[in-house]
Short mmCIF file of C-alpha atoms in Angstrom, two decimals:
data_model
loop_
_atom_site.label_atom_id
_atom_site.label_comp_id
_atom_site.label_asym_id
_atom_site.label_seq_id
_atom_site.Cartn_x
_atom_site.Cartn_y
_atom_site.Cartn_z
CA UNK A 254 -71.34 -129.85 -51.34
CA UNK A 255 -74.80 -129.80 -49.84
CA UNK A 256 -76.03 -132.24 -52.47
CA UNK A 257 -73.26 -134.58 -51.70
CA UNK A 258 -73.89 -134.48 -47.98
CA UNK A 259 -77.63 -135.16 -48.68
CA UNK A 260 -76.59 -138.12 -50.81
CA UNK A 261 -74.35 -139.30 -48.08
CA UNK A 262 -77.03 -139.17 -45.51
CA UNK A 263 -79.50 -140.97 -47.82
CA UNK A 264 -77.01 -143.79 -48.49
CA UNK A 265 -76.44 -144.12 -44.75
CA UNK A 266 -80.14 -144.29 -44.13
CA UNK A 267 -80.52 -146.93 -46.96
CA UNK A 268 -77.78 -148.97 -45.53
CA UNK A 269 -79.21 -148.84 -42.10
CA UNK A 270 -82.42 -150.22 -43.36
CA UNK A 271 -81.07 -152.71 -45.88
CA UNK A 272 -77.70 -153.62 -44.54
CA UNK A 273 -77.92 -157.31 -45.21
CA UNK A 274 -79.04 -156.76 -48.81
CA UNK A 275 -76.33 -154.09 -49.44
CA UNK A 276 -73.52 -156.34 -47.99
CA UNK A 277 -74.73 -159.22 -50.30
CA UNK A 278 -74.68 -156.92 -53.37
CA UNK A 279 -71.20 -155.69 -52.53
CA UNK A 280 -69.89 -159.18 -51.96
CA UNK A 281 -71.43 -160.38 -55.27
CA UNK A 282 -69.86 -157.43 -57.18
CA UNK A 283 -66.58 -158.04 -55.47
CA UNK A 284 -66.51 -161.81 -56.23
CA UNK A 285 -67.78 -161.36 -59.77
CA UNK A 286 -65.05 -158.73 -60.56
CA UNK A 287 -62.29 -160.84 -59.14
CA UNK A 288 -63.52 -163.90 -61.21
CA UNK A 289 -63.82 -161.84 -64.42
CA UNK A 290 -60.18 -160.64 -63.90
CA UNK A 291 -58.92 -164.23 -63.16
CA UNK A 292 -60.65 -165.55 -66.33
CA UNK A 293 -59.30 -162.76 -68.43
CA UNK A 294 -55.72 -163.13 -67.27
CA UNK A 295 -55.08 -166.79 -66.65
CA UNK A 296 -58.38 -168.37 -67.94
CA UNK A 297 -56.70 -171.63 -68.84
CA UNK A 298 -59.30 -173.88 -67.17
CA UNK A 299 -62.14 -173.58 -69.79
CA UNK A 300 -64.77 -175.25 -67.73
CA UNK A 301 -64.62 -172.33 -65.24
CA UNK A 302 -65.08 -169.84 -68.09
CA UNK A 303 -68.58 -171.22 -68.89
CA UNK A 304 -71.14 -168.39 -69.09
CA UNK A 305 -73.09 -169.81 -66.13
CA UNK A 306 -70.21 -170.67 -63.83
CA UNK A 307 -68.88 -167.12 -63.10
CA UNK A 308 -72.32 -165.60 -62.03
CA UNK A 309 -73.13 -168.81 -60.02
CA UNK A 310 -69.81 -168.56 -58.04
CA UNK A 311 -70.33 -164.92 -57.53
CA UNK A 312 -73.79 -165.51 -56.25
CA UNK A 313 -72.31 -168.06 -53.84
CA UNK A 314 -69.84 -165.48 -52.71
CA UNK A 315 -72.67 -163.06 -51.84
CA UNK A 316 -73.64 -165.31 -48.90
CA UNK A 317 -70.07 -165.99 -47.73
CA UNK A 318 -67.71 -164.10 -45.33
CA UNK A 319 -64.75 -162.39 -46.95
CA UNK A 320 -62.36 -165.10 -45.66
CA UNK A 321 -64.54 -167.78 -47.34
CA UNK A 322 -64.59 -165.70 -50.52
CA UNK A 323 -60.74 -165.61 -50.53
CA UNK A 324 -60.75 -169.40 -50.24
CA UNK A 325 -63.19 -169.65 -53.15
CA UNK A 326 -61.09 -167.39 -55.34
CA UNK A 327 -57.89 -169.07 -54.36
CA UNK A 328 -59.48 -172.49 -55.52
CA UNK A 329 -60.43 -170.96 -58.96
CA UNK A 330 -56.91 -169.39 -59.28
CA UNK A 331 -55.19 -172.75 -58.47
CA UNK A 332 -57.51 -174.62 -60.95
CA UNK A 333 -56.51 -172.19 -63.78
CA UNK A 334 -52.79 -172.57 -62.82
CA UNK A 335 -53.12 -176.33 -62.70
CA UNK A 336 -54.25 -176.29 -66.26
CA UNK A 337 -50.79 -174.73 -67.18
CA UNK A 338 -48.37 -176.33 -64.74
CA UNK A 339 -48.73 -178.79 -61.78
CA UNK A 340 -45.45 -177.56 -60.35
CA UNK A 341 -46.33 -173.93 -60.05
CA UNK A 342 -49.77 -174.81 -58.74
CA UNK A 343 -48.15 -176.73 -55.96
CA UNK A 344 -45.72 -173.93 -55.28
CA UNK A 345 -48.64 -171.34 -55.24
CA UNK A 346 -50.50 -173.66 -52.91
CA UNK A 347 -47.60 -173.69 -50.49
CA UNK A 348 -47.32 -169.94 -50.57
CA UNK A 349 -51.11 -169.59 -49.77
CA UNK A 350 -50.89 -172.18 -46.93
CA UNK A 351 -48.01 -170.21 -45.51
CA UNK A 352 -49.87 -166.99 -45.59
CA UNK A 353 -52.85 -168.56 -44.00
CA UNK A 354 -50.92 -170.13 -41.19
CA UNK A 355 -48.77 -167.08 -40.34
CA UNK A 356 -51.49 -164.38 -40.63
CA UNK A 357 -54.92 -165.14 -41.38
CA UNK A 358 -55.44 -167.37 -38.40
CA UNK A 359 -55.09 -164.25 -36.27
CA UNK A 360 -56.51 -161.45 -38.52
CA UNK A 361 -59.21 -163.15 -40.69
CA UNK A 362 -61.01 -159.79 -41.13
CA UNK A 363 -58.31 -158.45 -43.40
CA UNK A 364 -58.55 -161.29 -45.87
CA UNK A 365 -60.23 -159.11 -48.62
CA UNK A 366 -56.93 -157.19 -48.95
CA UNK A 367 -55.31 -160.37 -50.22
CA UNK A 368 -57.89 -160.35 -53.13
CA UNK A 369 -58.24 -156.61 -53.62
CA UNK A 370 -54.48 -156.02 -54.15
CA UNK A 371 -54.11 -158.28 -57.21
CA UNK A 372 -57.43 -156.69 -58.53
CA UNK A 373 -55.91 -153.30 -58.26
CA UNK A 374 -52.71 -154.27 -59.95
CA UNK A 375 -54.45 -155.97 -62.78
CA UNK A 376 -56.68 -152.91 -63.26
CA UNK A 377 -53.51 -150.71 -63.36
CA UNK A 378 -54.30 -148.85 -60.11
CA UNK A 379 -51.86 -150.47 -57.63
CA UNK A 380 -51.42 -147.18 -55.60
CA UNK A 381 -55.04 -147.20 -54.53
CA UNK A 382 -54.75 -150.15 -52.25
CA UNK A 383 -52.06 -148.68 -49.85
CA UNK A 384 -54.06 -145.39 -49.60
CA UNK A 385 -57.26 -147.13 -48.69
CA UNK A 386 -55.49 -149.64 -46.35
CA UNK A 387 -53.66 -146.89 -44.58
CA UNK A 388 -56.88 -144.89 -44.14
CA UNK A 389 -58.97 -147.76 -42.89
CA UNK A 390 -56.75 -150.37 -41.40
CA UNK A 391 -53.75 -150.88 -39.17
CA UNK A 392 -50.07 -151.42 -39.85
CA UNK A 393 -50.75 -155.07 -40.05
CA UNK A 394 -52.36 -154.60 -43.37
CA UNK A 395 -48.91 -154.37 -44.80
CA UNK A 396 -48.79 -158.13 -44.62
CA UNK A 397 -51.88 -159.08 -46.69
CA UNK A 398 -51.19 -156.28 -49.21
CA UNK A 399 -47.59 -157.49 -49.70
CA UNK A 400 -48.77 -161.04 -50.11
CA UNK A 401 -51.44 -159.78 -52.59
CA UNK A 402 -48.57 -158.09 -54.63
CA UNK A 403 -46.75 -161.46 -54.72
CA UNK A 404 -49.77 -163.33 -55.82
CA UNK A 405 -50.45 -160.83 -58.59
CA UNK A 406 -46.95 -161.26 -59.92
CA UNK A 407 -47.36 -165.06 -59.82
CA UNK A 408 -50.45 -164.60 -62.04
CA UNK A 409 -48.50 -162.33 -64.37
CA UNK A 410 -45.69 -164.89 -64.51
CA UNK A 411 -48.10 -167.74 -65.41
CA UNK A 412 -49.78 -165.54 -68.03
CA UNK A 413 -46.43 -164.48 -69.63
CA UNK A 414 -44.94 -168.01 -69.63
CA UNK A 415 -47.94 -170.17 -70.22
CA UNK A 416 -46.57 -171.68 -73.38
CA UNK A 417 -43.20 -172.53 -71.79
CA UNK A 418 -44.74 -174.01 -68.62
CA UNK A 419 -46.98 -176.24 -70.68
CA UNK A 420 -44.40 -177.64 -73.08
CA UNK A 421 -41.47 -178.33 -70.72
CA UNK A 422 -42.31 -181.96 -69.90
CA UNK A 423 -38.73 -182.93 -70.70
CA UNK A 424 -37.26 -180.73 -67.98
CA UNK A 425 -36.33 -182.34 -64.61
CA UNK A 426 -38.92 -181.65 -61.86
CA UNK A 427 -36.30 -180.19 -59.44
CA UNK A 428 -35.04 -177.91 -62.28
CA UNK A 429 -38.52 -176.70 -62.89
CA UNK A 430 -38.96 -175.61 -59.30
CA UNK A 431 -35.48 -173.92 -59.37
CA UNK A 432 -36.44 -172.00 -62.49
CA UNK A 433 -39.83 -170.91 -61.10
CA UNK A 434 -38.44 -169.79 -57.73
CA UNK A 435 -35.60 -168.02 -59.40
CA UNK A 436 -37.92 -166.25 -61.70
CA UNK A 437 -40.16 -165.04 -58.86
CA UNK A 438 -37.45 -164.20 -56.41
CA UNK A 439 -35.45 -162.40 -59.03
CA UNK A 440 -38.39 -160.19 -60.02
CA UNK A 441 -37.18 -156.76 -58.91
CA UNK A 442 -40.41 -155.10 -60.01
CA UNK A 443 -42.37 -157.22 -57.53
CA UNK A 444 -40.10 -156.23 -54.61
CA UNK A 445 -40.28 -152.54 -55.65
CA UNK A 446 -44.06 -152.73 -55.73
CA UNK A 447 -44.12 -154.42 -52.27
CA UNK A 448 -41.85 -151.73 -50.93
CA UNK A 449 -44.03 -148.94 -52.39
CA UNK A 450 -47.16 -150.46 -50.89
CA UNK A 451 -45.63 -150.99 -47.46
CA UNK A 452 -44.16 -147.48 -47.37
CA UNK A 453 -47.53 -145.96 -48.54
CA UNK A 454 -49.44 -147.76 -45.85
CA UNK A 455 -46.98 -146.76 -43.20
CA UNK A 456 -47.02 -143.08 -44.25
CA UNK A 457 -50.81 -142.83 -44.55
CA UNK A 458 -51.49 -144.61 -41.36
CA UNK A 459 -49.07 -142.44 -39.30
CA UNK A 460 -50.30 -139.16 -40.60
CA UNK A 461 -54.04 -139.84 -40.61
CA UNK A 462 -53.83 -140.60 -36.83
CA UNK A 463 -52.37 -137.17 -36.00
CA UNK A 464 -54.56 -134.53 -34.42
CA UNK A 465 -53.56 -131.87 -37.10
CA UNK A 466 -56.20 -130.24 -39.40
CA UNK A 467 -56.83 -132.04 -42.56
CA UNK A 468 -54.84 -135.07 -41.33
CA UNK A 469 -56.54 -137.41 -43.82
CA UNK A 470 -56.06 -135.02 -46.81
CA UNK A 471 -52.32 -134.76 -45.83
CA UNK A 472 -52.14 -138.57 -45.50
CA UNK A 473 -53.36 -139.10 -48.94
CA UNK A 474 -51.00 -136.55 -50.40
CA UNK A 475 -48.01 -137.60 -48.66
CA UNK A 476 -48.79 -141.28 -49.02
CA UNK A 477 -49.03 -140.89 -52.77
CA UNK A 478 -45.69 -138.98 -52.81
CA UNK A 479 -44.00 -141.66 -50.74
CA UNK A 480 -45.19 -144.40 -53.10
CA UNK A 481 -44.16 -142.62 -56.20
CA UNK A 482 -40.83 -141.90 -54.65
CA UNK A 483 -40.20 -145.63 -54.03
CA UNK A 484 -41.37 -146.47 -57.50
CA UNK A 485 -39.10 -143.89 -59.27
CA UNK A 486 -36.16 -144.83 -56.84
CA UNK A 487 -36.59 -148.50 -57.83
CA UNK A 488 -36.65 -147.48 -61.53
CA UNK A 489 -33.30 -145.60 -60.97
CA UNK A 490 -31.42 -147.99 -58.62
CA UNK A 491 -32.63 -151.42 -59.89
CA UNK A 492 -33.37 -150.62 -63.50
CA UNK A 493 -37.05 -151.50 -63.14
CA UNK A 494 -39.25 -150.07 -65.74
CA UNK A 495 -42.64 -148.94 -64.98
CA UNK A 496 -44.89 -147.39 -67.75
CA UNK A 497 -45.12 -143.71 -66.92
CA UNK A 498 -48.52 -143.21 -68.49
CA UNK A 499 -50.10 -146.08 -66.50
CA UNK A 500 -48.43 -144.80 -63.29
CA UNK A 501 -49.85 -141.22 -63.78
CA UNK A 502 -53.35 -142.32 -64.75
CA UNK A 503 -53.40 -144.99 -61.99
CA UNK A 504 -52.18 -142.30 -59.43
CA UNK A 505 -54.95 -139.94 -60.32
CA UNK A 506 -57.63 -142.67 -60.08
CA UNK A 507 -56.15 -143.80 -56.76
CA UNK A 508 -56.31 -140.28 -55.31
CA UNK A 509 -59.95 -139.91 -56.49
CA UNK A 510 -60.87 -143.24 -54.84
CA UNK A 511 -59.05 -142.16 -51.65
CA UNK A 512 -60.83 -138.80 -51.63
CA UNK A 513 -64.28 -140.62 -52.17
CA UNK A 514 -63.60 -142.82 -49.17
CA UNK A 515 -62.45 -139.93 -47.18
CA UNK A 516 -65.65 -137.95 -47.83
CA UNK A 517 -67.97 -140.83 -46.97
CA UNK A 518 -65.99 -141.93 -43.81
CA UNK A 519 -64.30 -138.94 -42.41
CA UNK A 520 -65.70 -135.68 -43.55
CA UNK A 521 -65.37 -133.01 -40.84
CA UNK A 522 -65.68 -129.29 -40.41
CA UNK A 523 -62.35 -127.85 -39.13
CA UNK A 524 -63.84 -124.36 -38.99
CA UNK A 525 -65.92 -125.41 -35.91
CA UNK A 526 -63.07 -127.15 -33.98
CA UNK A 527 -63.40 -126.87 -30.21
CA UNK A 528 -60.76 -127.33 -27.55
CA UNK A 529 -61.49 -128.22 -23.94
CA UNK A 530 -59.70 -129.94 -21.03
CA UNK A 531 -60.61 -131.77 -17.85
CA UNK A 532 -58.82 -133.60 -15.17
CA UNK A 533 -59.02 -136.41 -12.59
CA UNK A 534 -56.88 -137.30 -9.63
CA UNK A 535 -54.10 -138.58 -11.86
CA UNK A 536 -54.18 -136.86 -15.24
CA UNK A 537 -55.11 -133.62 -17.06
CA UNK A 538 -56.81 -134.23 -20.39
CA UNK A 539 -56.71 -131.95 -23.29
CA UNK A 540 -59.34 -132.62 -25.93
CA UNK A 541 -59.73 -131.40 -29.52
CA UNK A 542 -63.30 -131.91 -30.78
CA UNK A 543 -63.95 -131.58 -34.56
CA UNK A 544 -67.61 -131.98 -35.60
CA UNK A 545 -68.53 -134.14 -38.49
CA UNK A 546 -70.09 -132.72 -41.61
CA UNK A 547 -73.72 -133.73 -41.61
CA UNK A 548 -76.95 -132.54 -42.98
CA UNK A 549 -80.34 -133.37 -41.66
CA UNK A 550 -82.77 -134.84 -44.08
CA UNK A 551 -85.67 -132.44 -44.74
CA UNK A 552 -89.05 -133.44 -43.25
CA UNK A 553 -91.68 -133.77 -46.00
CA UNK A 554 -95.11 -132.63 -45.21
CA UNK A 555 -97.95 -133.09 -47.52
CA UNK A 556 -100.79 -130.55 -47.23
CA UNK A 557 -103.85 -130.67 -49.55
CA UNK A 558 -104.89 -127.11 -50.31
CA UNK A 559 -107.81 -127.63 -52.62
CA UNK A 560 -110.14 -130.43 -51.23
CA UNK A 561 -113.44 -130.26 -53.27
CA UNK A 562 -115.11 -132.55 -50.73
CA UNK A 563 -114.29 -130.18 -47.84
CA UNK A 564 -115.62 -127.22 -49.79
CA UNK A 565 -118.82 -128.93 -50.52
CA UNK A 566 -119.29 -129.93 -46.92
CA UNK A 567 -118.67 -126.32 -45.73
CA UNK A 568 -121.21 -124.95 -48.10
CA UNK A 569 -123.84 -127.35 -47.07
CA UNK A 570 -123.25 -126.60 -43.40
CA UNK A 571 -123.68 -122.83 -44.17
CA UNK A 572 -126.91 -123.55 -45.93
CA UNK A 573 -128.32 -125.44 -43.08
CA UNK A 574 -127.42 -122.64 -40.70
CA UNK A 575 -129.33 -120.13 -42.92
#
């Protein structure tokens, strides 16, 4: 534990000295990972899969805010979808515009959840996002996470039906839209996942704000249980099939990521909890103070024990005195 605390303090000190550089590297990795996942799953626009395009776009993302990164990735996603079907590209564009108008004009700081959620689903760790969102955000994060779930299933729909969407030129335009909307709105798995994410965020957020001991640990535990309950309930009630192996492995990885985030953000020592109270003219305040787990970095002193020059000087001074 002491080694981990020292690592934490060193990372904090490094970030304090190189915050701009660190943020740029994080944004670069974030954008690069999202682009690679897009290219692997719906990489139908071959020009965007050139070996120099992806690093160049990721480098551009390193200098942009997360809201602009979301727009950049949305443009890449729409370009890939356009290579398959103009109709579903227009439908996806309309969904993104509605999301932007209804939410991101008011909460632009949460735009990275819209990207992080499809990334987690494509990486088979969908339960990680509700845990992290509940620990770090507000209840409003339910909106971008749910929208991210919808976008991820649009990507999966395009990937699974690319051949049909490309070769249905003889189908009437209105009929195309009806088929696409019916396929998306009839996707019970998507709605079960949206419900699991919403319930997970709600449970984690409500528990982690309590003043009980180990609130964040309890939030992670009960949030995971709540999400799994919704998933298995959806499997039973709506005949939605989720691969058990992927769910188990994804859950373990999600818990690990949540615990790492908990350690670096909210590690406290409940054994040294203090209680106090004070009052003013109108209220009496009862305060519970829990100190954070910190460790001071050791002060390094360099002392030269054997200095040949000093010894030579001392002998010469003694000889002169004699």
